[in-house]
XYZ file of C-alpha atoms in Angstrom:
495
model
C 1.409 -1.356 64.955
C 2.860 -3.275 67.778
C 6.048 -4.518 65.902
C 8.662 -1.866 64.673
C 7.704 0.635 62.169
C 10.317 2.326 59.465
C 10.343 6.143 59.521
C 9.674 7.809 55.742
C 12.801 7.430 54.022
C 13.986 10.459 52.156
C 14.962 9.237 48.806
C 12.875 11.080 46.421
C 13.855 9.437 42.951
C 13.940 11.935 40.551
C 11.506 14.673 41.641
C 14.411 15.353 44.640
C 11.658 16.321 47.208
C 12.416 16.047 50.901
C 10.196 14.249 53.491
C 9.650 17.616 55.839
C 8.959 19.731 52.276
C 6.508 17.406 50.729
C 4.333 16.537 53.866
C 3.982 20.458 54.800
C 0.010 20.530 55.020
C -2.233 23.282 54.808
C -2.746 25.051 58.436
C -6.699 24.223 58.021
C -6.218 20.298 57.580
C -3.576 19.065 59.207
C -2.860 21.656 62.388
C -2.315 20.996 65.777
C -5.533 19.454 67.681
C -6.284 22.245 69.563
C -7.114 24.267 66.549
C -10.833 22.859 66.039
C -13.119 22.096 68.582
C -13.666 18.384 68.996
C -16.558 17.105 66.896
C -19.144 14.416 68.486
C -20.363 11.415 67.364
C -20.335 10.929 63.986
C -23.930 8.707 62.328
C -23.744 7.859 58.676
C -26.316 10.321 57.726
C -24.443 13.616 59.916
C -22.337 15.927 58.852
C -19.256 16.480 60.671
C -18.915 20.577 60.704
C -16.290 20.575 57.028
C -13.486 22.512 58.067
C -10.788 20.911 55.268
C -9.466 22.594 52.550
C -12.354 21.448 49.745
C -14.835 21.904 52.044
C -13.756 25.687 53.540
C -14.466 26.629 49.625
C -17.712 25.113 49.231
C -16.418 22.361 47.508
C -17.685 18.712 47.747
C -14.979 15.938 48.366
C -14.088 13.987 45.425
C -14.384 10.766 46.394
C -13.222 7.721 44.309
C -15.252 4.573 42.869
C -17.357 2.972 46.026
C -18.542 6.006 47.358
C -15.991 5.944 50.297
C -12.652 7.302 52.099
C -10.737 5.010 54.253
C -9.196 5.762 57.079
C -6.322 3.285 59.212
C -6.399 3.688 62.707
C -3.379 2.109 64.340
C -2.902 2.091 68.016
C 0.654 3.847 68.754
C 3.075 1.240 70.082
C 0.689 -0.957 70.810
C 1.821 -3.441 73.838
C 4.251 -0.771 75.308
C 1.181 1.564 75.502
C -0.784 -1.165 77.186
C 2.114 -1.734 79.877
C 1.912 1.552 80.649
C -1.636 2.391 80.999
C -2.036 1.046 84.391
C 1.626 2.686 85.401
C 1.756 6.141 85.161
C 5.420 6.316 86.426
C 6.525 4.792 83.504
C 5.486 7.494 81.586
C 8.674 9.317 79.513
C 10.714 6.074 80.281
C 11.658 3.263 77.327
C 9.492 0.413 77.810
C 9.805 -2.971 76.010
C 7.666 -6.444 75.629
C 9.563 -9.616 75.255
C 8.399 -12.382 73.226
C 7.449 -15.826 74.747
C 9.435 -17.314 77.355
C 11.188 -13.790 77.190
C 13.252 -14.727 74.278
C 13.247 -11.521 72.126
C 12.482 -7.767 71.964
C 8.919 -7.626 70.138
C 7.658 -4.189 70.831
C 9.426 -1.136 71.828
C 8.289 2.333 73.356
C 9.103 5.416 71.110
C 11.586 6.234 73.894
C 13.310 2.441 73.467
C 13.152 3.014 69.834
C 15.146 6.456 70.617
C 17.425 4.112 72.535
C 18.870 2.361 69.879
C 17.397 -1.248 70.974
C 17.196 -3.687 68.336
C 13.197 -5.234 67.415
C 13.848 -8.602 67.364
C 17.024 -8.915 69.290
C 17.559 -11.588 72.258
C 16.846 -10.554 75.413
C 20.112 -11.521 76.359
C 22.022 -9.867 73.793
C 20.604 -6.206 74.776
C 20.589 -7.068 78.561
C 23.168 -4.580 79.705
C 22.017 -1.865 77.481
C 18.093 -2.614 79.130
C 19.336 -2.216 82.667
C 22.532 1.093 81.718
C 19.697 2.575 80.325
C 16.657 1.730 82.927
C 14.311 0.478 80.788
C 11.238 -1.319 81.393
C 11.333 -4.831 80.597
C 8.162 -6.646 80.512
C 6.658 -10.495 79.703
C 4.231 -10.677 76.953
C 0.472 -10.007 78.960
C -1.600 -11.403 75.438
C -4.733 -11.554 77.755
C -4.069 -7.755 78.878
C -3.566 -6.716 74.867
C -6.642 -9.090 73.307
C -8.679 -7.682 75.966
C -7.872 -3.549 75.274
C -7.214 -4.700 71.575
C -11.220 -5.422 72.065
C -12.236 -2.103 73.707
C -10.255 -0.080 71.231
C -12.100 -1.670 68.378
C -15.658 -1.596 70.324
C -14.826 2.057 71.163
C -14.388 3.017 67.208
C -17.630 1.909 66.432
C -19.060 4.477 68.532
C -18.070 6.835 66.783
C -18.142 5.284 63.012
C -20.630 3.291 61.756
C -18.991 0.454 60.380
C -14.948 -0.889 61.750
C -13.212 -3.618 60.098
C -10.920 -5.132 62.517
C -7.375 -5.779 60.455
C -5.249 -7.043 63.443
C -4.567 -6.520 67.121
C -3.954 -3.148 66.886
C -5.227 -1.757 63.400
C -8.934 -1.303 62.183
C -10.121 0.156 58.504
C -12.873 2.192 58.540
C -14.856 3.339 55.417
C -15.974 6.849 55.849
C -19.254 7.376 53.252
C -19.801 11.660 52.215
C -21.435 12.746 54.967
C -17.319 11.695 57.115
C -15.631 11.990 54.795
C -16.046 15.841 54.574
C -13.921 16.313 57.122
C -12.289 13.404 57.709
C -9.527 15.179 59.946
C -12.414 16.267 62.620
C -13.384 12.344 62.525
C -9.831 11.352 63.164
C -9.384 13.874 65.681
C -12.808 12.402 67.806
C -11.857 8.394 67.080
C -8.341 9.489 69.096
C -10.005 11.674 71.460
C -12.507 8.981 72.169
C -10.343 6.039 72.711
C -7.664 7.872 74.943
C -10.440 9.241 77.379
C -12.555 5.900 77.468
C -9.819 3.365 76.808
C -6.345 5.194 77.485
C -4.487 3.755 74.652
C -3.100 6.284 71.801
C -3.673 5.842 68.420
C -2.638 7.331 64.849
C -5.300 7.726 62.298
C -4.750 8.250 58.370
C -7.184 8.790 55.397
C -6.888 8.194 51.564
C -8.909 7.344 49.021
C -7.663 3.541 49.020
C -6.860 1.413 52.225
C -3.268 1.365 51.044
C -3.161 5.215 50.769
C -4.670 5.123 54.710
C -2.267 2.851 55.452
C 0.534 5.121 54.404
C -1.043 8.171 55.757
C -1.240 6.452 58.815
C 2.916 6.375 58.696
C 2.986 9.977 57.732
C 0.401 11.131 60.548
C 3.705 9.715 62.799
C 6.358 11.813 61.312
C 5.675 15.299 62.953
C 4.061 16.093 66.093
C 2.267 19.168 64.245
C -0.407 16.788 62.261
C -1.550 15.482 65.848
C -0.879 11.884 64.887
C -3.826 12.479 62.216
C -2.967 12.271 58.375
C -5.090 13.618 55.789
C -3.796 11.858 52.758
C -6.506 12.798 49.442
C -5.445 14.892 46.549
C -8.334 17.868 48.206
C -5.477 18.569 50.912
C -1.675 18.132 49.426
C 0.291 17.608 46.874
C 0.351 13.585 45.924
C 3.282 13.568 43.537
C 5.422 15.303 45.855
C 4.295 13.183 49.690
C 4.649 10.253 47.234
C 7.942 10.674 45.742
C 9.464 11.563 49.538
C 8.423 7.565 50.690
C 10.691 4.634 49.900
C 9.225 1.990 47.864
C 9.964 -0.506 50.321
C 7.491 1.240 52.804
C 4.413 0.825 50.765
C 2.185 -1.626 52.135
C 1.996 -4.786 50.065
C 5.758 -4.140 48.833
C 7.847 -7.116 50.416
C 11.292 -6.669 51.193
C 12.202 -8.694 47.855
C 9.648 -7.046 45.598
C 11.671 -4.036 46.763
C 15.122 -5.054 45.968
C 13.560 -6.130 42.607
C 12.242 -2.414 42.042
C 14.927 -0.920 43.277
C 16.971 -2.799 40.922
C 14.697 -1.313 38.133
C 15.386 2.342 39.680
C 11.770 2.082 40.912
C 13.037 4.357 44.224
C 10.220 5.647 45.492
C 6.004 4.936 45.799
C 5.467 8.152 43.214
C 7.985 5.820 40.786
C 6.155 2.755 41.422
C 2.830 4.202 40.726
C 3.780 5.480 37.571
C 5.294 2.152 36.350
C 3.878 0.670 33.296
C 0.765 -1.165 34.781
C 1.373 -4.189 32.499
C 5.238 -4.489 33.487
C 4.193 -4.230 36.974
C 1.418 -7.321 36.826
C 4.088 -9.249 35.242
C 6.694 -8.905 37.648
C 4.501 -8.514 41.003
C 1.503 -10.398 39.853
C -1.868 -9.101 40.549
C -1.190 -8.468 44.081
C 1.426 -5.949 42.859
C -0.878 -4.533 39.892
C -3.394 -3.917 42.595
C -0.862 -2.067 45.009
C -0.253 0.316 41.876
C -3.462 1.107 41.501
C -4.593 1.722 44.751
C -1.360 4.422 45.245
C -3.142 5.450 42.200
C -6.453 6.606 43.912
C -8.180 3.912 42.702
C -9.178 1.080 44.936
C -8.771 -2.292 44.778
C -8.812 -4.449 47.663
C -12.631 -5.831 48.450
C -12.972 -7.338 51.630
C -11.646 -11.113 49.398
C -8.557 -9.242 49.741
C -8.456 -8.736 53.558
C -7.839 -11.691 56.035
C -10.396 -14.701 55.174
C -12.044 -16.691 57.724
C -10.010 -18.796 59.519
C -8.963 -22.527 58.209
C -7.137 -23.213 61.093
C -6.581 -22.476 64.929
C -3.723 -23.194 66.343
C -2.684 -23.077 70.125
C 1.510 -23.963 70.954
C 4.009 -22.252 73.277
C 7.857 -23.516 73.882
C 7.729 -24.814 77.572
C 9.463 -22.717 80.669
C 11.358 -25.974 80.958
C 12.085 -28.852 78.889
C 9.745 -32.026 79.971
C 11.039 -35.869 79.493
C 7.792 -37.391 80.979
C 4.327 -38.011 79.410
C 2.093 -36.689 81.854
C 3.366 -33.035 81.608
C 2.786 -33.250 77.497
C -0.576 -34.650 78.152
C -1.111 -31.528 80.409
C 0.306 -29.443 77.899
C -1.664 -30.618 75.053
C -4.754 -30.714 77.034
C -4.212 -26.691 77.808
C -3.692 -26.062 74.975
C -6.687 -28.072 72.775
C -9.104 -26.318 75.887
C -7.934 -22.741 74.598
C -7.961 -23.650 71.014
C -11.361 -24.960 71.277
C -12.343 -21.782 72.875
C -11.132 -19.425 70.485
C -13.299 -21.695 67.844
C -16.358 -21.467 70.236
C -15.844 -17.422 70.418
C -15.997 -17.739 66.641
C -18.990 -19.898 66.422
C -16.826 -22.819 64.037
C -16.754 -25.913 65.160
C -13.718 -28.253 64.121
C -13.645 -31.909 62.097
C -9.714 -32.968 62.838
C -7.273 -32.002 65.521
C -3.864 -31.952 64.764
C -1.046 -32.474 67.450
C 3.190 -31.582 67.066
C 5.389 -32.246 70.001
C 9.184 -31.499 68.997
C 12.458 -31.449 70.997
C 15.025 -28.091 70.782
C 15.813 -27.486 66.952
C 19.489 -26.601 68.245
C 20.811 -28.635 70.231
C 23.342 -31.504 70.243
C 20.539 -34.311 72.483
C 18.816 -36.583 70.131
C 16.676 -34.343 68.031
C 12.408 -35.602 67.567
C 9.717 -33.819 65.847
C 6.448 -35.783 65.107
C 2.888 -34.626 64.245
C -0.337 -36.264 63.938
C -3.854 -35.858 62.762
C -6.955 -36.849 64.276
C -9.913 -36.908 62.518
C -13.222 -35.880 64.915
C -16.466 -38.700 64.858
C -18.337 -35.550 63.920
C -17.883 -31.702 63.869
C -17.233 -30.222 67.467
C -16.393 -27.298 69.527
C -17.267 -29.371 72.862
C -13.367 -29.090 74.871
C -13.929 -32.758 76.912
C -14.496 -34.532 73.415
C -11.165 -32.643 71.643
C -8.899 -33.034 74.531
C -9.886 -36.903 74.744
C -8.957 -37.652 71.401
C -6.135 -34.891 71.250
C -4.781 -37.263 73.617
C -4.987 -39.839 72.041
C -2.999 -38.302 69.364
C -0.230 -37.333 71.543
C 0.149 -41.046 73.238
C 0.614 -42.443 69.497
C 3.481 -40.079 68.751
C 5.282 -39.608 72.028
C 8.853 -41.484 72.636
C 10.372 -42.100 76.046
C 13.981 -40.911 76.115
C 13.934 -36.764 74.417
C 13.795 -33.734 76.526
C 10.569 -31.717 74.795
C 10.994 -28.313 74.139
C 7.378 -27.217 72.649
C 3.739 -28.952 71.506
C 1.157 -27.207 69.970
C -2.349 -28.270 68.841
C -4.208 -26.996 65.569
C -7.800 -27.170 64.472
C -8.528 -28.131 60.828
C -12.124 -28.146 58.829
C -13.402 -25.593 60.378
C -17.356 -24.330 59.462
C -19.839 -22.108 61.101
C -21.524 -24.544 63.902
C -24.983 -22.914 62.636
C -24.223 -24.371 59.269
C -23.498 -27.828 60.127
C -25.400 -30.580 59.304
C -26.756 -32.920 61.763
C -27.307 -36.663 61.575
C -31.035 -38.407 61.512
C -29.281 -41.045 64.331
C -28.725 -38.180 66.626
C -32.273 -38.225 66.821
C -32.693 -42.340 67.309
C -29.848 -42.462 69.844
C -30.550 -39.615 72.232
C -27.259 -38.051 70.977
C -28.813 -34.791 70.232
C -29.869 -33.969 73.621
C -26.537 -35.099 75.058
C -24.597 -32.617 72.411
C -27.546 -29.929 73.533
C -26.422 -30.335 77.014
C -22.762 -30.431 76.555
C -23.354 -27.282 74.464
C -25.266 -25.689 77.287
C -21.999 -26.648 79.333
C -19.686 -24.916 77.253
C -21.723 -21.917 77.200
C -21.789 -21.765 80.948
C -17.778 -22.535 81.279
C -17.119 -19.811 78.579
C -19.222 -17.132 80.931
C -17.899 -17.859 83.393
C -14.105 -17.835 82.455
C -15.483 -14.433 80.411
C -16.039 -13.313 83.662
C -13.561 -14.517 85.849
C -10.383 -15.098 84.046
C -8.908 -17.727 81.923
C -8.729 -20.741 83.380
C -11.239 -19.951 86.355
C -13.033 -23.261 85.522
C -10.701 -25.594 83.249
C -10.459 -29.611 82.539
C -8.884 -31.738 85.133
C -6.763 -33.109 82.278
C -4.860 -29.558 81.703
C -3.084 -30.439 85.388
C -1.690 -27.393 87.869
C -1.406 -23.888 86.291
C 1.349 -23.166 87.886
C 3.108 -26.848 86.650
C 6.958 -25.520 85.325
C 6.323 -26.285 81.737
C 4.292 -23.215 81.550
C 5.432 -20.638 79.678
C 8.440 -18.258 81.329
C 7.136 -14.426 82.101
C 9.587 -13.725 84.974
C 8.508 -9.774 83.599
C 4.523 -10.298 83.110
C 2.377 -7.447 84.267
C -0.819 -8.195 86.296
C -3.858 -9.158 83.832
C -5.614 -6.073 84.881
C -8.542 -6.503 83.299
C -9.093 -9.760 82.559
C -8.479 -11.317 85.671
C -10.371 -10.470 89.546
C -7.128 -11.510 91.709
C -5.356 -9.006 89.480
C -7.163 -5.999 89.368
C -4.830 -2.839 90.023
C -5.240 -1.441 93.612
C -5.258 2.436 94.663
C -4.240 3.525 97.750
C -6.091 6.406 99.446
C -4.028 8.339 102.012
């Protein structure tokens, strides 16, 4: 993932198994890539050319209750890799990605990681170090990551039949018999695809449950020799022993407290928790921990209930490059941000019934301190920008008070449904208001192409002001928006 990952702890409870011992694979399933040919594209009614351990004896894969493996792929450092894929010279050197307004470290190269430098850290803290050890420092680029995020995930499903996007950077995919009988030659094409047609690397591990992938996925990271590919079913190693080398703490679904907690219990490791008493478990960790247990059991189960739910809200808010006193910079503010809010629900097909607006001054500081909030509640649902920036603003001229410096606003849809689903009004028809909406809705269509197209902000509202007004955002490090944006695109010189 983009943010920091822990290595595999070696506390093995009481089997005493080390990490390197108990993640030794069989030559045939987990060797270097060059080993097997690369497979092709992978249908769900091909086979994939079985060259795992089960399958090299004739053996069909067991595979548990719903018919399916899962496999994790994560993309490898995600928004360092993205820096670097249009700069080959920084290739070998630590790269990191500061948070907005280039407050902290949030992502780190494996080289920066090798470094020492704290995730999370102020940028100002870790300064010195940065520039003794000539690393890369770069702005957060979000329109550089959603857009390769998007051709990672579009570039999976070439190869696999069915992708279920998790976050930025990770993706589940369900891998029915005919994959999942050599899931290693599947993992193998999903990285050679996306590094040849996308450039970005990416880890990819399989287990019978999405938590098991999810844990392979760590383990595919741990030793050059798996090629970043993690076969993690009972066909192809030994499950008591990889489970009893990984700390309890690193199991997905185990927060940092539910850790102490087990820890406290002399639940060390994710063999230990798995062999809890079920019914001890569900009444310290609730279901949410029952079902952790039994998906490091084999069995899964997380159903797609489990995984993120639609969205209730959408929010849009940044901290401003410089404080603002004024109105007319927080109405610009507000309106930017309600346009791109309004967008995102548009992208989604929702359509939003109230608008809520915050404006706040620093949290630390010694000035007068103000933080106010209000809701508006929409005439009807509406993804149309013009209507939600009118009335966001009205929102924001009923809270705002003369006399505080502002540090931040941010602007959040509420009530959101599918704008398919929603149900008109018989007066639209009376009034005229339904072809007006039809138009406007034509409108949007044509301003989202063309910003698709051009860029961000290529067309916006008069009301979001100058987009380069100094209560934008500070990225005195951002990289070009390569791909996203024409008056960006990276140049090559011919000589």
């Amino acid at each position: 993932m983009a943010h920091a990952q822990r290595g595999v702890s070696g506390i093995a409870g009481s089997a005493g198994v080390s990490t390197s011992e108990a993640l030794k694979p069989p030559a045939a399933v987990h060797g270097p890539p060059e080993s097997q040919e690369p497979c092709g594209t992978f249908g769900p009614d091909e086979t994939t050319g079985a060259t795992s351990t089960a399958a090299s004896r004739g053996e069909a894969r067991r595979l548990p209750r719903g018919g399916v493996l899962w496999a994790l792929v994560d993309c490898n450092n995600f928004y360092a890799s993205c820096e670097r894929l249009f700069r080959p010279d920084l290739k070998g050197r630590p790269v990191v990605v500061l948070s907005n307004n280039d407050g902290c470290v949030i992502a780190r190269s494996a080289e920066a990681k090798a470094l020492g430098v704290p995730m999370g850290a102020p940028e100002f803290k870790v300064r010195d170090m940065l520039r003794a050890h000539d690393v890369a420092v770069f702005s957060s680029n979000y329109a550089l990551y959603g857009d390769l995020s998007q051709r990672v995930m579009r570039t999976l499903a070439t190869v696999v039949p069915r992708v279920e996007v998790y976050s930025i950077d990770e993706a589940f995919i369900p891998l029915p018999a005919a994959l999942a009988a050599d899931p290693v030659a599947v993992g193998r094409t999903l990285r050679q695809r996306v590094a040849q047609w996308v450039g970005i690397p990416v880890s990819v591990g399989v287990g019978p449950t999405r938590t098991l992938a999810k844990l392979a996925n760590r383990l595919s990271k741990q030793d050059s020799a798996y090629g970043n590919v993690f076969d993690l079913t009972p066909e192809t190693v030994d499950m008591d022993r990889v489970l009893a080398s990984v700390d309890v703490g690193d199991v997905w679904g185990v927060g940092r407290r539910s850790a102490e907690m087990l820890r406290g219990r002399g639940i060390l490791t994710a063999r230990a928790l798995r062999d809890a008493d079920p019914l001890w478990v569900r009444q310290r960790m609730t279901v949410t921990g029952w079902r952790t247990q039994q998906e490091l059991r084999g069995m899964p189960c997380l159903t797609d209930d489990d995984l993120p739910v639609p969205r209730r809200s959408i929010r849009s808010s940044r901290s401003f490059g410089q404080m603002v006193r004024t109105l007319e910079p927080l109405r610009e503010a507000v309106a930017t941000f309600t346009a791109r809010a309004v967008a995102k629900a548009r992208a989604e097909g929702l359509v939003a019934s109230c608008i809520e607006v915050h404006i706040r001054t620093p949290r630390h500081t010694e000035r007068p301190r103000y933080d106010e909030t209000t809701t508006i509640t929409l005439p009807c649902p509406t993804a149309d920008t013009g209507l939600c920036i009118r009335h966001a603003l009205t929102g924001l001229e009923r809270i705002f008070r003369e006399g505080y410096l502002y540090a931040k606003a941010g602007v959040t849809l509420f009530g959101l449904e599918p704008a398919a689903g929603r149900q008109g009004s018989l007066l639209d028809l009376l009034d005229g208001s339904h072809e007006h909406k039809a138009r406007r809705e034509r409108l949007m269509a044509a301003l989202d192409a063309v910003n698709l197209r051009h860029g961000r902000g290529s067309i916006r509202h008069g009301a979001e002001g100058d987009p380069g007004a100094a209560w934008h955002m500070s990225q005195k490090y951002r990289s070009p928006r390569y791909t996203t944006a024409w008056e960006e695109l990276p140049e090559v010189l011919c000589r």
